[in-house]
Amino acid sequence: MLPLDFILYLQIIIFLFITPGTPRVVIISYSMNYGVGKCVWSALGDITANFIQATLVIFVIGSFFAENSTILNIFKWIGVVYILYLAYDIYKSRPKTILNEGEIKKSNLSFFRDGFLVAGTSPKAWMFFPFIFPQFIDFNSNLVFQFAILISTYIVLDFLSLIGYAMLAQKLIKWITANPKTINTISASVLVFIALIITVSQQY
């Protein structure tokens, strides 16, 4: 038996995934600078954070976040600071086409960490999992089975969409080669803009 309103749930998360939020901006920039292979690690970090968030909300914390705005604000500001750090890091990096292979200094763990922290401190995620995710679960039925279907659907589609963004970015690599700093400047600017929007609009 599928969870409550499963088709509606699919529509909501697909809309979230095709919207170019912070994780997708980071993935596009990393694809340009380091290649799709490295983006896999960032995507894995992203879905790992999401899995932990969903598990905490459904099985541990429950409505804690809904009743404690201070915690949401802490995550908000941690996320803002980290997004600004990534904006600076992306801005000063160079596309892989003008890098020698030995110049890639970021480890796989660094890519995983970036994906994990961007998703783990995202106010968007901490709003989705406590307030929207539980609406599709019947707590009087088989909780584990419903959770498994919802979260596996979420992380598979999230991972595929992230890699899709990375592969799409690679299609633009020839244009980026001729304009090596353009994508980094645009991406960094978008990240700063997202950080400002979060600062102003996310009030708990």
mmCIF file of C-alpha atoms in Angstrom:
data_model
loop_
_atom_site.group_PDB
_atom_site.id
_atom_site.type_symbol
_atom_site.label_atom_id
_atom_site.label_comp_id
_atom_site.label_asym_id
_atom_site.label_seq_id
_atom_site.Cartn_x
_atom_site.Cartn_y
_atom_site.Cartn_z
ATOM 1 C CA MET A 1 0.000 0.000 0.000
ATOM 2 C CA LEU A 2 1.412 3.376 -1.021
ATOM 3 C CA PRO A 3 1.653 6.275 1.455
ATOM 4 C CA LEU A 4 -1.045 8.963 1.559
ATOM 5 C CA ASP A 5 -1.405 10.994 -1.662
ATOM 6 C CA PHE A 6 1.765 9.518 -3.145
ATOM 7 C CA ILE A 7 1.202 11.107 -6.558
ATOM 8 C CA LEU A 8 0.892 14.541 -4.948
ATOM 9 C CA TYR A 9 4.096 13.846 -3.024
ATOM 10 C CA LEU A 10 5.862 13.010 -6.298
ATOM 11 C CA GLN A 11 4.662 16.238 -7.881
ATOM 12 C CA ILE A 12 5.916 18.312 -4.950
ATOM 13 C CA ILE A 13 9.396 16.805 -4.786
ATOM 14 C CA ILE A 14 9.867 16.859 -8.578
ATOM 15 C CA PHE A 15 9.033 20.555 -8.516
ATOM 16 C CA LEU A 16 11.580 21.037 -5.716
ATOM 17 C CA PHE A 17 14.249 19.139 -7.647
ATOM 18 C CA ILE A 18 13.855 20.983 -10.943
ATOM 19 C CA THR A 19 14.019 24.321 -9.138
ATOM 20 C CA PRO A 20 17.668 25.493 -9.177
ATOM 21 C CA GLY A 21 18.231 25.907 -5.452
ATOM 22 C CA THR A 22 21.548 26.021 -3.598
ATOM 23 C CA PRO A 23 22.581 22.335 -4.048
ATOM 24 C CA ARG A 24 22.026 22.554 -7.802
ATOM 25 C CA VAL A 25 23.975 25.797 -8.154
ATOM 26 C CA VAL A 26 26.864 24.135 -6.299
ATOM 27 C CA ILE A 27 26.616 21.000 -8.459
ATOM 28 C CA ILE A 28 26.690 23.032 -11.688
ATOM 29 C CA SER A 29 29.759 24.940 -10.545
ATOM 30 C CA TYR A 30 31.558 21.794 -9.397
ATOM 31 C CA SER A 31 30.742 20.059 -12.679
ATOM 32 C CA MET A 32 32.331 22.944 -14.579
ATOM 33 C CA ASN A 33 35.390 23.087 -12.348
ATOM 34 C CA TYR A 34 36.016 19.442 -11.463
ATOM 35 C CA GLY A 35 33.882 17.229 -13.710
ATOM 36 C CA VAL A 36 30.768 15.078 -13.245
ATOM 37 C CA GLY A 37 32.653 12.341 -11.383
ATOM 38 C CA LYS A 38 33.385 14.614 -8.440
ATOM 39 C CA CYS A 39 29.770 15.781 -8.389
ATOM 40 C CA VAL A 40 28.695 12.238 -7.533
ATOM 41 C CA TRP A 41 30.347 12.693 -4.130
ATOM 42 C CA SER A 42 28.554 16.002 -3.534
ATOM 43 C CA ALA A 43 25.254 14.403 -4.547
ATOM 44 C CA LEU A 44 25.888 11.516 -2.142
ATOM 45 C CA GLY A 45 26.558 14.023 0.630
ATOM 46 C CA ASP A 46 23.322 15.802 -0.201
ATOM 47 C CA ILE A 47 21.106 12.717 -0.061
ATOM 48 C CA THR A 48 22.858 11.447 3.085
ATOM 49 C CA ALA A 49 21.958 14.687 4.877
ATOM 50 C CA ASN A 50 18.376 14.431 3.610
ATOM 51 C CA PHE A 51 18.069 10.838 4.824
ATOM 52 C CA ILE A 52 19.289 11.844 8.295
ATOM 53 C CA GLN A 53 16.903 14.815 8.366
ATOM 54 C CA ALA A 54 13.895 12.684 7.433
ATOM 55 C CA THR A 55 14.829 9.966 9.946
ATOM 56 C CA LEU A 56 15.222 12.465 12.777
ATOM 57 C CA VAL A 57 11.914 14.143 12.000
ATOM 58 C CA ILE A 58 9.825 10.977 11.725
ATOM 59 C CA PHE A 59 11.414 8.739 14.366
ATOM 60 C CA VAL A 60 13.196 11.017 16.844
ATOM 61 C CA ILE A 61 12.352 14.697 16.890
ATOM 62 C CA GLY A 62 8.768 14.708 15.664
ATOM 63 C CA SER A 63 7.283 18.187 16.033
ATOM 64 C CA PHE A 64 10.316 19.583 17.871
ATOM 65 C CA PHE A 65 11.339 21.865 15.005
ATOM 66 C CA ALA A 66 7.824 23.186 14.601
ATOM 67 C CA GLU A 67 7.822 24.273 18.246
ATOM 68 C CA ASN A 68 11.420 25.577 18.498
ATOM 69 C CA SER A 69 12.073 28.434 16.110
ATOM 70 C CA THR A 70 15.475 29.080 17.714
ATOM 71 C CA ILE A 71 16.847 25.802 16.350
ATOM 72 C CA LEU A 72 15.613 26.622 12.856
ATOM 73 C CA ASN A 73 17.262 30.025 13.104
ATOM 74 C CA ILE A 74 20.569 28.428 14.111
ATOM 75 C CA PHE A 75 20.444 26.171 11.042
ATOM 76 C CA LYS A 76 19.485 29.169 8.928
ATOM 77 C CA TRP A 77 22.550 31.205 9.927
ATOM 78 C CA ILE A 78 24.934 28.258 9.692
ATOM 79 C CA GLY A 79 23.580 27.670 6.185
ATOM 80 C CA VAL A 80 23.946 31.330 5.197
ATOM 81 C CA VAL A 81 27.575 31.443 6.341
ATOM 82 C CA TYR A 82 28.429 28.201 4.555
ATOM 83 C CA ILE A 83 26.725 29.307 1.335
ATOM 84 C CA LEU A 84 28.786 32.511 1.390
ATOM 85 C CA TYR A 85 31.941 30.449 1.942
ATOM 86 C CA LEU A 86 31.068 28.263 -1.064
ATOM 87 C CA ALA A 87 30.381 31.373 -3.153
ATOM 88 C CA TYR A 88 33.897 32.623 -2.404
ATOM 89 C CA ASP A 89 35.430 29.185 -3.028
ATOM 90 C CA ILE A 90 33.630 28.814 -6.376
ATOM 91 C CA TYR A 91 34.478 32.340 -7.474
ATOM 92 C CA LYS A 92 38.227 31.825 -7.038
ATOM 93 C CA SER A 93 38.315 28.335 -8.632
ATOM 94 C CA ARG A 94 39.052 27.676 -12.305
ATOM 95 C CA PRO A 95 37.281 25.381 -14.796
ATOM 96 C CA LYS A 96 38.803 21.921 -15.230
ATOM 97 C CA THR A 97 39.627 22.571 -18.891
ATOM 98 C CA ILE A 98 42.348 25.008 -17.867
ATOM 99 C CA LEU A 99 43.476 22.955 -14.882
ATOM 100 C CA ASN A 100 46.152 20.313 -14.901
ATOM 101 C CA GLU A 101 44.931 17.046 -13.397
ATOM 102 C CA GLY A 102 47.327 17.374 -10.489
ATOM 103 C CA GLU A 103 45.949 20.793 -9.539
ATOM 104 C CA ILE A 104 42.615 19.445 -8.273
ATOM 105 C CA LYS A 105 43.198 19.760 -4.548
ATOM 106 C CA LYS A 106 39.724 18.956 -3.214
ATOM 107 C CA SER A 107 39.369 15.359 -2.019
ATOM 108 C CA ASN A 108 36.319 13.174 -2.525
ATOM 109 C CA LEU A 109 35.560 13.643 1.165
ATOM 110 C CA SER A 110 35.590 17.427 0.650
ATOM 111 C CA PHE A 111 32.998 17.134 -2.112
ATOM 112 C CA PHE A 112 30.883 14.845 0.081
ATOM 113 C CA ARG A 113 31.201 17.291 2.988
ATOM 114 C CA ASP A 114 30.117 20.237 0.852
ATOM 115 C CA GLY A 115 27.040 18.392 -0.398
ATOM 116 C CA PHE A 116 26.203 17.203 3.116
ATOM 117 C CA LEU A 117 26.536 20.629 4.734
ATOM 118 C CA VAL A 118 24.668 22.500 2.003
ATOM 119 C CA ALA A 119 21.720 20.114 2.316
ATOM 120 C CA GLY A 120 22.062 19.636 6.064
ATOM 121 C CA THR A 121 21.900 23.347 6.873
ATOM 122 C CA SER A 122 19.334 24.226 4.213
ATOM 123 C CA PRO A 123 16.288 25.993 5.720
ATOM 124 C CA LYS A 124 14.332 24.709 2.703
ATOM 125 C CA ALA A 125 15.053 21.115 3.754
ATOM 126 C CA TRP A 126 14.326 21.785 7.416
ATOM 127 C CA MET A 127 10.987 23.264 6.409
ATOM 128 C CA PHE A 128 10.146 20.377 4.048
ATOM 129 C CA PHE A 129 10.894 17.437 6.333
ATOM 130 C CA PRO A 130 9.167 18.597 9.563
ATOM 131 C CA PHE A 131 6.185 20.313 7.942
ATOM 132 C CA ILE A 132 5.476 18.614 4.584
ATOM 133 C CA PHE A 133 7.052 15.129 4.660
ATOM 134 C CA PRO A 134 4.962 13.830 7.630
ATOM 135 C CA GLN A 135 1.725 14.878 5.897
ATOM 136 C CA PHE A 136 2.104 11.909 3.553
ATOM 137 C CA ILE A 137 2.428 9.315 6.318
ATOM 138 C CA ASP A 138 -0.440 7.548 8.077
ATOM 139 C CA PHE A 139 0.960 7.171 11.598
ATOM 140 C CA ASN A 140 -1.702 4.585 12.418
ATOM 141 C CA SER A 141 -0.451 2.254 9.697
ATOM 142 C CA ASN A 142 2.924 0.648 8.891
ATOM 143 C CA LEU A 143 5.209 3.609 9.602
ATOM 144 C CA VAL A 144 8.504 2.008 8.565
ATOM 145 C CA PHE A 145 7.138 0.768 5.229
ATOM 146 C CA GLN A 146 5.661 4.159 4.344
ATOM 147 C CA PHE A 147 8.833 5.957 5.415
ATOM 148 C CA ALA A 148 10.977 3.605 3.309
ATOM 149 C CA ILE A 149 8.908 4.302 0.172
ATOM 150 C CA LEU A 150 8.835 8.081 0.674
ATOM 151 C CA ILE A 151 12.496 8.574 1.550
ATOM 152 C CA SER A 152 13.813 6.137 -1.080
ATOM 153 C CA THR A 153 11.739 7.923 -3.730
ATOM 154 C CA TYR A 154 13.048 11.270 -2.495
ATOM 155 C CA ILE A 155 16.753 10.382 -2.416
ATOM 156 C CA VAL A 156 16.722 8.519 -5.767
ATOM 157 C CA LEU A 157 15.019 11.387 -7.598
ATOM 158 C CA ASP A 158 17.157 13.971 -5.787
ATOM 159 C CA PHE A 159 20.372 12.137 -6.708
ATOM 160 C CA LEU A 160 19.315 11.721 -10.349
ATOM 161 C CA SER A 161 18.332 15.383 -10.648
ATOM 162 C CA LEU A 162 21.649 16.528 -9.184
ATOM 163 C CA ILE A 163 23.639 14.359 -11.597
ATOM 164 C CA GLY A 164 21.368 15.553 -14.406
ATOM 165 C CA TYR A 165 22.301 19.140 -13.590
ATOM 166 C CA ALA A 166 25.984 18.154 -13.526
ATOM 167 C CA MET A 167 25.745 16.463 -16.939
ATOM 168 C CA LEU A 168 23.827 19.400 -18.396
ATOM 169 C CA ALA A 169 26.545 21.740 -17.176
ATOM 170 C CA GLN A 170 29.131 19.617 -19.011
ATOM 171 C CA LYS A 171 27.277 20.253 -22.267
ATOM 172 C CA LEU A 172 28.164 23.929 -21.847
ATOM 173 C CA ILE A 173 31.842 23.294 -21.195
ATOM 174 C CA LYS A 174 32.963 24.530 -24.652
ATOM 175 C CA TRP A 175 31.292 27.868 -24.059
ATOM 176 C CA ILE A 176 32.754 27.984 -20.551
ATOM 177 C CA THR A 177 36.243 27.320 -21.922
ATOM 178 C CA ALA A 178 35.968 30.519 -23.928
ATOM 179 C CA ASN A 179 34.608 32.362 -20.878
ATOM 180 C CA PRO A 180 36.440 30.655 -17.994
ATOM 181 C CA LYS A 181 35.373 32.954 -15.167
ATOM 182 C CA THR A 182 31.822 33.631 -16.306
ATOM 183 C CA ILE A 183 30.100 30.603 -14.782
ATOM 184 C CA ASN A 184 32.013 30.956 -11.516
ATOM 185 C CA THR A 185 31.092 34.628 -11.227
ATOM 186 C CA ILE A 186 27.448 33.906 -12.044
ATOM 187 C CA SER A 187 27.285 30.934 -9.670
ATOM 188 C CA ALA A 188 28.962 32.834 -6.843
ATOM 189 C CA SER A 189 26.589 35.759 -7.371
ATOM 190 C CA VAL A 190 23.557 33.438 -7.343
ATOM 191 C CA LEU A 191 24.761 31.835 -4.091
ATOM 192 C CA VAL A 192 25.205 35.248 -2.456
ATOM 193 C CA PHE A 193 21.718 36.191 -3.669
ATOM 194 C CA ILE A 194 20.270 32.959 -2.224
ATOM 195 C CA ALA A 195 21.993 33.667 1.096
ATOM 196 C CA LEU A 196 20.463 37.161 1.163
ATOM 197 C CA ILE A 197 17.008 35.778 0.315
ATOM 198 C CA ILE A 198 17.275 33.217 3.112
ATOM 199 C CA THR A 199 18.376 35.921 5.537
ATOM 200 C CA VAL A 200 15.448 38.180 4.705
ATOM 201 C CA SER A 201 12.623 35.732 3.976
ATOM 202 C CA GLN A 202 13.186 32.812 6.324
ATOM 203 C CA GLN A 203 11.678 34.083 9.571
ATOM 204 C CA TYR A 204 10.766 31.596 12.316
#
